[in-house]
Amino acid sequence: MTSVPTPIPSRTQFVLEAVKHRILTGQLAPGQALVEVELAAQYGVSKTPVREALKTLAGTGLVVMNQYKGVTVRMVDADMAREVYDVRLLLEPEALRRTVRGKAGLDAAREALERADAAADTAERSLANREFHRALYVPCGNPLLARMLDEVRDQAALVSAVAWAADPSWEREAEEHREILRRALAGDADGASLALHAHIASFVERAFPAPRGEEMPI
């Protein structure tokens, strides 16, 4: 029986998701080289889908392509982390406020929180936490606002992976997530938004403290 070759776009998507997962769960560390021929061998594909997948990851800010150094996982420093989290602070609490005011369903957020609590490892917990945050802003009623937050979502997850590797703080953040969801389910749009703002700001400030006099905006 002759097998049907997998279309190139599907192969590219497969490699893209596999490499992204390894980056966002810390299996591929910031600064680590991503060699096309090695990845092609690992995933059983040619270099073409690997190359296309890496270009897409570069576009989302997860990898850096350099003419001389090749492709590497993006390094995370305080400037990068605070830039990404500043965008989240500006947009995500407002998106949640609109979600709550619009009385949108939050079952997906509750389920993601339950998956995070029951996670068997840090990778599973990290992915569930990402879904929790996304479930809060996607129903905001403004697709453009949701897409803007999606654009920084992967970079925020990379920042989190680096921070958690240095200082796991799951329990504190899980408690903050529960309080955010509690306020949202109670219909307290402003309270949920303020709790989310405090959650985002405190995380990046703990992980990447600002120089004195340059604290994150409140």
PDB file of C-alpha atoms in Angstrom:
ATOM      1  CA  MET A   1       0.000   0.000   0.000  1.00  0.00           C
ATOM      2  CA  THR A   2       1.444   3.338  -1.026  1.00  0.00           C
ATOM      3  CA  SER A   3       1.417   6.015   1.677  1.00  0.00           C
ATOM      4  CA  VAL A   4       0.305   9.523   0.828  1.00  0.00           C
ATOM      5  CA  PRO A   5       3.025  12.119   1.506  1.00  0.00           C
ATOM      6  CA  THR A   6       2.184  14.672   4.192  1.00  0.00           C
ATOM      7  CA  PRO A   7       1.635  18.100   2.622  1.00  0.00           C
ATOM      8  CA  ILE A   8       4.438  20.546   3.281  1.00  0.00           C
ATOM      9  CA  PRO A   9       2.175  23.030   5.150  1.00  0.00           C
ATOM     10  CA  SER A  10       1.168  20.252   7.559  1.00  0.00           C
ATOM     11  CA  ARG A  11       4.785  19.309   8.109  1.00  0.00           C
ATOM     12  CA  THR A  12       5.662  22.922   8.752  1.00  0.00           C
ATOM     13  CA  GLN A  13       2.836  23.226  11.289  1.00  0.00           C
ATOM     14  CA  PHE A  14       3.948  20.018  12.997  1.00  0.00           C
ATOM     15  CA  VAL A  15       7.516  21.280  13.386  1.00  0.00           C
ATOM     16  CA  LEU A  16       6.291  24.719  14.426  1.00  0.00           C
ATOM     17  CA  GLU A  17       4.123  23.396  17.232  1.00  0.00           C
ATOM     18  CA  ALA A  18       6.759  20.918  18.401  1.00  0.00           C
ATOM     19  CA  VAL A  19       9.559  23.481  18.612  1.00  0.00           C
ATOM     20  CA  LYS A  20       7.273  26.089  20.179  1.00  0.00           C
ATOM     21  CA  HIS A  21       6.210  23.604  22.856  1.00  0.00           C
ATOM     22  CA  ARG A  22       9.823  22.819  23.704  1.00  0.00           C
ATOM     23  CA  ILE A  23      10.690  26.511  23.950  1.00  0.00           C
ATOM     24  CA  LEU A  24       7.707  27.480  26.088  1.00  0.00           C
ATOM     25  CA  THR A  25       8.195  24.580  28.493  1.00  0.00           C
ATOM     26  CA  GLY A  26      11.888  25.274  28.947  1.00  0.00           C
ATOM     27  CA  GLN A  27      13.181  22.212  27.094  1.00  0.00           C
ATOM     28  CA  LEU A  28      14.971  24.558  24.700  1.00  0.00           C
ATOM     29  CA  ALA A  29      16.728  27.268  26.685  1.00  0.00           C
ATOM     30  CA  PRO A  30      17.155  30.925  25.682  1.00  0.00           C
ATOM     31  CA  GLY A  31      20.270  31.305  23.554  1.00  0.00           C
ATOM     32  CA  GLN A  32      20.229  27.660  22.453  1.00  0.00           C
ATOM     33  CA  ALA A  33      21.038  27.109  18.796  1.00  0.00           C
ATOM     34  CA  LEU A  34      18.364  25.664  16.516  1.00  0.00           C
ATOM     35  CA  VAL A  35      20.099  23.847  13.670  1.00  0.00           C
ATOM     36  CA  GLU A  36      17.920  23.086  10.661  1.00  0.00           C
ATOM     37  CA  VAL A  37      19.543  19.770   9.763  1.00  0.00           C
ATOM     38  CA  GLU A  38      19.341  18.520  13.357  1.00  0.00           C
ATOM     39  CA  LEU A  39      15.688  19.479  13.739  1.00  0.00           C
ATOM     40  CA  ALA A  40      14.881  17.921  10.374  1.00  0.00           C
ATOM     41  CA  ALA A  41      16.414  14.653  11.527  1.00  0.00           C
ATOM     42  CA  GLN A  42      14.593  14.776  14.878  1.00  0.00           C
ATOM     43  CA  TYR A  43      11.187  15.291  13.296  1.00  0.00           C
ATOM     44  CA  GLY A  44      11.700  13.165  10.196  1.00  0.00           C
ATOM     45  CA  VAL A  45      11.200  15.965   7.680  1.00  0.00           C
ATOM     46  CA  SER A  46      13.281  17.858   5.151  1.00  0.00           C
ATOM     47  CA  LYS A  47      14.916  21.184   5.966  1.00  0.00           C
ATOM     48  CA  THR A  48      12.230  23.154   4.115  1.00  0.00           C
ATOM     49  CA  PRO A  49       9.408  22.822   6.703  1.00  0.00           C
ATOM     50  CA  VAL A  50      11.948  23.392   9.479  1.00  0.00           C
ATOM     51  CA  ARG A  51      13.125  26.586   7.808  1.00  0.00           C
ATOM     52  CA  GLU A  52       9.545  27.821   7.357  1.00  0.00           C
ATOM     53  CA  ALA A  53       8.659  26.965  10.952  1.00  0.00           C
ATOM     54  CA  LEU A  54      11.671  28.866  12.259  1.00  0.00           C
ATOM     55  CA  LYS A  55      10.735  31.904  10.163  1.00  0.00           C
ATOM     56  CA  THR A  56       7.275  31.870  11.735  1.00  0.00           C
ATOM     57  CA  LEU A  57       8.743  31.555  15.232  1.00  0.00           C
ATOM     58  CA  ALA A  58      11.030  34.495  14.481  1.00  0.00           C
ATOM     59  CA  GLY A  59       7.971  36.503  13.515  1.00  0.00           C
ATOM     60  CA  THR A  60       6.339  35.782  16.886  1.00  0.00           C
ATOM     61  CA  GLY A  61       9.492  36.767  18.752  1.00  0.00           C
ATOM     62  CA  LEU A  62      10.410  33.337  20.103  1.00  0.00           C
ATOM     63  CA  VAL A  63      13.589  32.858  18.075  1.00  0.00           C
ATOM     64  CA  VAL A  64      16.202  35.156  16.578  1.00  0.00           C
ATOM     65  CA  MET A  65      17.625  34.680  13.092  1.00  0.00           C
ATOM     66  CA  ASN A  66      21.131  36.032  12.568  1.00  0.00           C
ATOM     67  CA  GLN A  67      23.080  35.895   9.309  1.00  0.00           C
ATOM     68  CA  TYR A  68      26.264  34.895  11.122  1.00  0.00           C
ATOM     69  CA  LYS A  69      25.080  33.087  14.267  1.00  0.00           C
ATOM     70  CA  GLY A  70      22.174  31.198  12.728  1.00  0.00           C
ATOM     71  CA  VAL A  71      18.908  30.671  14.614  1.00  0.00           C
ATOM     72  CA  THR A  72      18.723  30.709  18.402  1.00  0.00           C
ATOM     73  CA  VAL A  73      15.996  30.736  21.027  1.00  0.00           C
ATOM     74  CA  ARG A  74      15.418  34.332  22.031  1.00  0.00           C
ATOM     75  CA  MET A  75      17.260  35.498  25.116  1.00  0.00           C
ATOM     76  CA  VAL A  76      15.161  36.951  27.912  1.00  0.00           C
ATOM     77  CA  ASP A  77      16.466  39.968  29.818  1.00  0.00           C
ATOM     78  CA  ALA A  78      14.794  42.549  32.025  1.00  0.00           C
ATOM     79  CA  ASP A  79      14.224  44.999  29.161  1.00  0.00           C
ATOM     80  CA  MET A  80      12.526  42.392  26.989  1.00  0.00           C
ATOM     81  CA  ALA A  81      10.425  41.060  29.879  1.00  0.00           C
ATOM     82  CA  ARG A  82       9.238  44.453  30.999  1.00  0.00           C
ATOM     83  CA  GLU A  83       8.436  45.533  27.434  1.00  0.00           C
ATOM     84  CA  VAL A  84       6.202  42.501  26.917  1.00  0.00           C
ATOM     85  CA  TYR A  85       4.555  42.791  30.316  1.00  0.00           C
ATOM     86  CA  ASP A  86       3.959  46.501  29.851  1.00  0.00           C
ATOM     87  CA  VAL A  87       1.804  45.641  26.827  1.00  0.00           C
ATOM     88  CA  ARG A  88      -0.069  43.088  28.900  1.00  0.00           C
ATOM     89  CA  LEU A  89      -0.643  45.631  31.674  1.00  0.00           C
ATOM     90  CA  LEU A  90      -2.072  48.112  29.199  1.00  0.00           C
ATOM     91  CA  LEU A  91      -4.397  45.693  27.418  1.00  0.00           C
ATOM     92  CA  GLU A  92      -5.209  42.556  29.400  1.00  0.00           C
ATOM     93  CA  PRO A  93      -6.989  44.069  32.439  1.00  0.00           C
ATOM     94  CA  GLU A  94      -9.201  46.149  30.143  1.00  0.00           C
ATOM     95  CA  ALA A  95     -10.014  43.087  28.061  1.00  0.00           C
ATOM     96  CA  LEU A  96     -11.050  41.205  31.208  1.00  0.00           C
ATOM     97  CA  ARG A  97     -13.158  44.155  32.354  1.00  0.00           C
ATOM     98  CA  ARG A  98     -15.041  43.996  29.056  1.00  0.00           C
ATOM     99  CA  THR A  99     -15.391  40.217  29.283  1.00  0.00           C
ATOM    100  CA  VAL A 100     -17.036  40.496  32.698  1.00  0.00           C
ATOM    101  CA  ARG A 101     -19.230  43.455  31.772  1.00  0.00           C
ATOM    102  CA  GLY A 102     -20.382  41.573  28.700  1.00  0.00           C
ATOM    103  CA  LYS A 103     -21.368  38.635  30.923  1.00  0.00           C
ATOM    104  CA  ALA A 104     -19.335  36.278  28.757  1.00  0.00           C
ATOM    105  CA  GLY A 105     -18.998  32.678  29.858  1.00  0.00           C
ATOM    106  CA  LEU A 106     -15.855  31.782  31.791  1.00  0.00           C
ATOM    107  CA  ASP A 107     -16.096  27.991  31.759  1.00  0.00           C
ATOM    108  CA  ALA A 108     -12.871  27.750  29.729  1.00  0.00           C
ATOM    109  CA  ALA A 109     -11.010  29.800  32.343  1.00  0.00           C
ATOM    110  CA  ARG A 110     -12.337  27.616  35.167  1.00  0.00           C
ATOM    111  CA  GLU A 111     -11.349  24.450  33.313  1.00  0.00           C
ATOM    112  CA  ALA A 112      -7.852  25.787  32.588  1.00  0.00           C
ATOM    113  CA  LEU A 113      -7.401  26.644  36.258  1.00  0.00           C
ATOM    114  CA  GLU A 114      -8.453  23.135  37.234  1.00  0.00           C
ATOM    115  CA  ARG A 115      -5.968  21.655  34.746  1.00  0.00           C
ATOM    116  CA  ALA A 116      -3.201  23.824  36.176  1.00  0.00           C
ATOM    117  CA  ASP A 117      -4.014  22.685  39.723  1.00  0.00           C
ATOM    118  CA  ALA A 118      -3.996  19.034  38.643  1.00  0.00           C
ATOM    119  CA  ALA A 119      -0.907  19.280  36.421  1.00  0.00           C
ATOM    120  CA  ALA A 120       1.653  16.526  36.774  1.00  0.00           C
ATOM    121  CA  ASP A 121       4.628  18.652  35.737  1.00  0.00           C
ATOM    122  CA  THR A 122       5.689  22.236  35.115  1.00  0.00           C
ATOM    123  CA  ALA A 123       5.213  21.963  31.350  1.00  0.00           C
ATOM    124  CA  GLU A 124       1.569  20.941  31.693  1.00  0.00           C
ATOM    125  CA  ARG A 125       0.970  23.615  34.337  1.00  0.00           C
ATOM    126  CA  SER A 126       2.587  26.307  32.204  1.00  0.00           C
ATOM    127  CA  LEU A 127       0.394  25.527  29.206  1.00  0.00           C
ATOM    128  CA  ALA A 128      -2.745  25.473  31.372  1.00  0.00           C
ATOM    129  CA  ASN A 129      -1.853  28.843  32.855  1.00  0.00           C
ATOM    130  CA  ARG A 130      -1.480  30.311  29.364  1.00  0.00           C
ATOM    131  CA  GLU A 131      -4.941  29.025  28.471  1.00  0.00           C
ATOM    132  CA  PHE A 132      -6.362  30.509  31.683  1.00  0.00           C
ATOM    133  CA  HIS A 133      -5.214  33.997  30.761  1.00  0.00           C
ATOM    134  CA  ARG A 134      -6.378  33.642  27.167  1.00  0.00           C
ATOM    135  CA  ALA A 135      -9.809  32.461  28.293  1.00  0.00           C
ATOM    136  CA  LEU A 136     -10.185  35.722  30.234  1.00  0.00           C
ATOM    137  CA  TYR A 137      -9.495  38.067  27.334  1.00  0.00           C
ATOM    138  CA  VAL A 138     -10.770  36.283  24.228  1.00  0.00           C
ATOM    139  CA  PRO A 139     -14.498  36.851  25.056  1.00  0.00           C
ATOM    140  CA  CYS A 140     -13.913  40.612  25.518  1.00  0.00           C
ATOM    141  CA  GLY A 141     -16.039  41.465  22.487  1.00  0.00           C
ATOM    142  CA  ASN A 142     -13.215  43.112  20.555  1.00  0.00           C
ATOM    143  CA  PRO A 143     -11.466  40.622  18.242  1.00  0.00           C
ATOM    144  CA  LEU A 144      -8.679  43.100  17.456  1.00  0.00           C
ATOM    145  CA  LEU A 145      -7.874  43.529  21.153  1.00  0.00           C
ATOM    146  CA  ALA A 146      -7.785  39.747  21.571  1.00  0.00           C
ATOM    147  CA  ARG A 147      -5.473  39.361  18.562  1.00  0.00           C
ATOM    148  CA  MET A 148      -3.131  42.024  19.921  1.00  0.00           C
ATOM    149  CA  LEU A 149      -2.838  40.090  23.164  1.00  0.00           C
ATOM    150  CA  ASP A 150      -2.334  36.856  21.224  1.00  0.00           C
ATOM    151  CA  GLU A 151       0.634  38.487  19.480  1.00  0.00           C
ATOM    152  CA  VAL A 152       2.539  38.881  22.769  1.00  0.00           C
ATOM    153  CA  ARG A 153       1.248  35.660  24.309  1.00  0.00           C
ATOM    154  CA  ASP A 154       4.181  33.481  23.248  1.00  0.00           C
ATOM    155  CA  GLN A 155       6.757  36.042  24.334  1.00  0.00           C
ATOM    156  CA  ALA A 156       5.036  36.368  27.713  1.00  0.00           C
ATOM    157  CA  ALA A 157       5.145  32.587  28.085  1.00  0.00           C
ATOM    158  CA  LEU A 158       8.874  32.602  27.291  1.00  0.00           C
ATOM    159  CA  VAL A 159       9.429  35.201  30.008  1.00  0.00           C
ATOM    160  CA  SER A 160       7.434  33.056  32.427  1.00  0.00           C
ATOM    161  CA  ALA A 161       9.397  29.913  31.584  1.00  0.00           C
ATOM    162  CA  VAL A 162      12.677  31.675  32.343  1.00  0.00           C
ATOM    163  CA  ALA A 163      11.342  33.187  35.566  1.00  0.00           C
ATOM    164  CA  TRP A 164       9.854  29.911  36.830  1.00  0.00           C
ATOM    165  CA  ALA A 165      13.086  28.054  36.126  1.00  0.00           C
ATOM    166  CA  ALA A 166      14.881  30.446  38.473  1.00  0.00           C
ATOM    167  CA  ASP A 167      12.137  30.773  41.093  1.00  0.00           C
ATOM    168  CA  PRO A 168       9.068  28.501  40.885  1.00  0.00           C
ATOM    169  CA  SER A 169       6.155  30.503  42.271  1.00  0.00           C
ATOM    170  CA  TRP A 170       3.221  28.376  41.129  1.00  0.00           C
ATOM    171  CA  GLU A 171       1.312  28.353  44.402  1.00  0.00           C
ATOM    172  CA  ARG A 172       1.265  32.130  44.793  1.00  0.00           C
ATOM    173  CA  GLU A 173       0.195  32.656  41.209  1.00  0.00           C
ATOM    174  CA  ALA A 174      -2.441  29.930  41.404  1.00  0.00           C
ATOM    175  CA  GLU A 175      -3.989  31.686  44.395  1.00  0.00           C
ATOM    176  CA  GLU A 176      -3.977  34.964  42.476  1.00  0.00           C
ATOM    177  CA  HIS A 177      -5.638  33.229  39.520  1.00  0.00           C
ATOM    178  CA  ARG A 178      -8.378  31.897  41.789  1.00  0.00           C
ATOM    179  CA  GLU A 179      -9.029  35.390  43.176  1.00  0.00           C
ATOM    180  CA  ILE A 180      -9.185  36.895  39.667  1.00  0.00           C
ATOM    181  CA  LEU A 181     -11.670  34.241  38.560  1.00  0.00           C
ATOM    182  CA  ARG A 182     -13.713  34.575  41.760  1.00  0.00           C
ATOM    183  CA  ARG A 183     -14.187  38.304  41.165  1.00  0.00           C
ATOM    184  CA  ALA A 184     -14.949  37.770  37.488  1.00  0.00           C
ATOM    185  CA  LEU A 185     -17.584  35.113  38.224  1.00  0.00           C
ATOM    186  CA  ALA A 186     -19.140  37.435  40.809  1.00  0.00           C
ATOM    187  CA  GLY A 187     -19.576  40.048  38.082  1.00  0.00           C
ATOM    188  CA  ASP A 188     -17.076  42.455  39.647  1.00  0.00           C
ATOM    189  CA  ALA A 189     -15.535  43.781  36.436  1.00  0.00           C
ATOM    190  CA  ASP A 190     -13.412  46.486  38.050  1.00  0.00           C
ATOM    191  CA  GLY A 191     -12.274  44.234  40.893  1.00  0.00           C
ATOM    192  CA  ALA A 192     -11.283  41.432  38.520  1.00  0.00           C
ATOM    193  CA  SER A 193      -9.417  43.900  36.317  1.00  0.00           C
ATOM    194  CA  LEU A 194      -7.515  45.357  39.283  1.00  0.00           C
ATOM    195  CA  ALA A 195      -6.630  41.882  40.565  1.00  0.00           C
ATOM    196  CA  LEU A 196      -5.335  40.889  37.131  1.00  0.00           C
ATOM    197  CA  HIS A 197      -3.292  44.084  36.851  1.00  0.00           C
ATOM    198  CA  ALA A 198      -1.719  43.445  40.262  1.00  0.00           C
ATOM    199  CA  HIS A 199      -1.014  39.814  39.300  1.00  0.00           C
ATOM    200  CA  ILE A 200       0.796  40.736  36.085  1.00  0.00           C
ATOM    201  CA  ALA A 201       2.726  43.631  37.629  1.00  0.00           C
ATOM    202  CA  SER A 202       3.866  41.717  40.704  1.00  0.00           C
ATOM    203  CA  PHE A 203       5.095  38.755  38.659  1.00  0.00           C
ATOM    204  CA  VAL A 204       7.406  40.720  36.398  1.00  0.00           C
ATOM    205  CA  GLU A 205       8.567  42.911  39.283  1.00  0.00           C
ATOM    206  CA  ARG A 206       9.563  39.827  41.307  1.00  0.00           C
ATOM    207  CA  ALA A 207      11.247  38.123  38.380  1.00  0.00           C
ATOM    208  CA  PHE A 208      12.876  41.185  36.779  1.00  0.00           C
ATOM    209  CA  PRO A 209      13.072  43.973  39.371  1.00  0.00           C
ATOM    210  CA  ALA A 210      13.222  47.474  37.935  1.00  0.00           C
ATOM    211  CA  PRO A 211      16.061  49.819  38.845  1.00  0.00           C
ATOM    212  CA  ARG A 212      15.112  52.108  41.708  1.00  0.00           C
ATOM    213  CA  GLY A 213      12.732  54.787  40.510  1.00  0.00           C
ATOM    214  CA  GLU A 214      11.666  52.799  37.387  1.00  0.00           C
ATOM    215  CA  GLU A 215       8.901  50.602  38.783  1.00  0.00           C
ATOM    216  CA  MET A 216       6.162  49.230  36.535  1.00  0.00           C
ATOM    217  CA  PRO A 217       3.159  51.563  36.162  1.00  0.00           C
ATOM    218  CA  ILE A 218       0.332  51.080  38.624  1.00  0.00           C
TER     219      ILE A 218
END
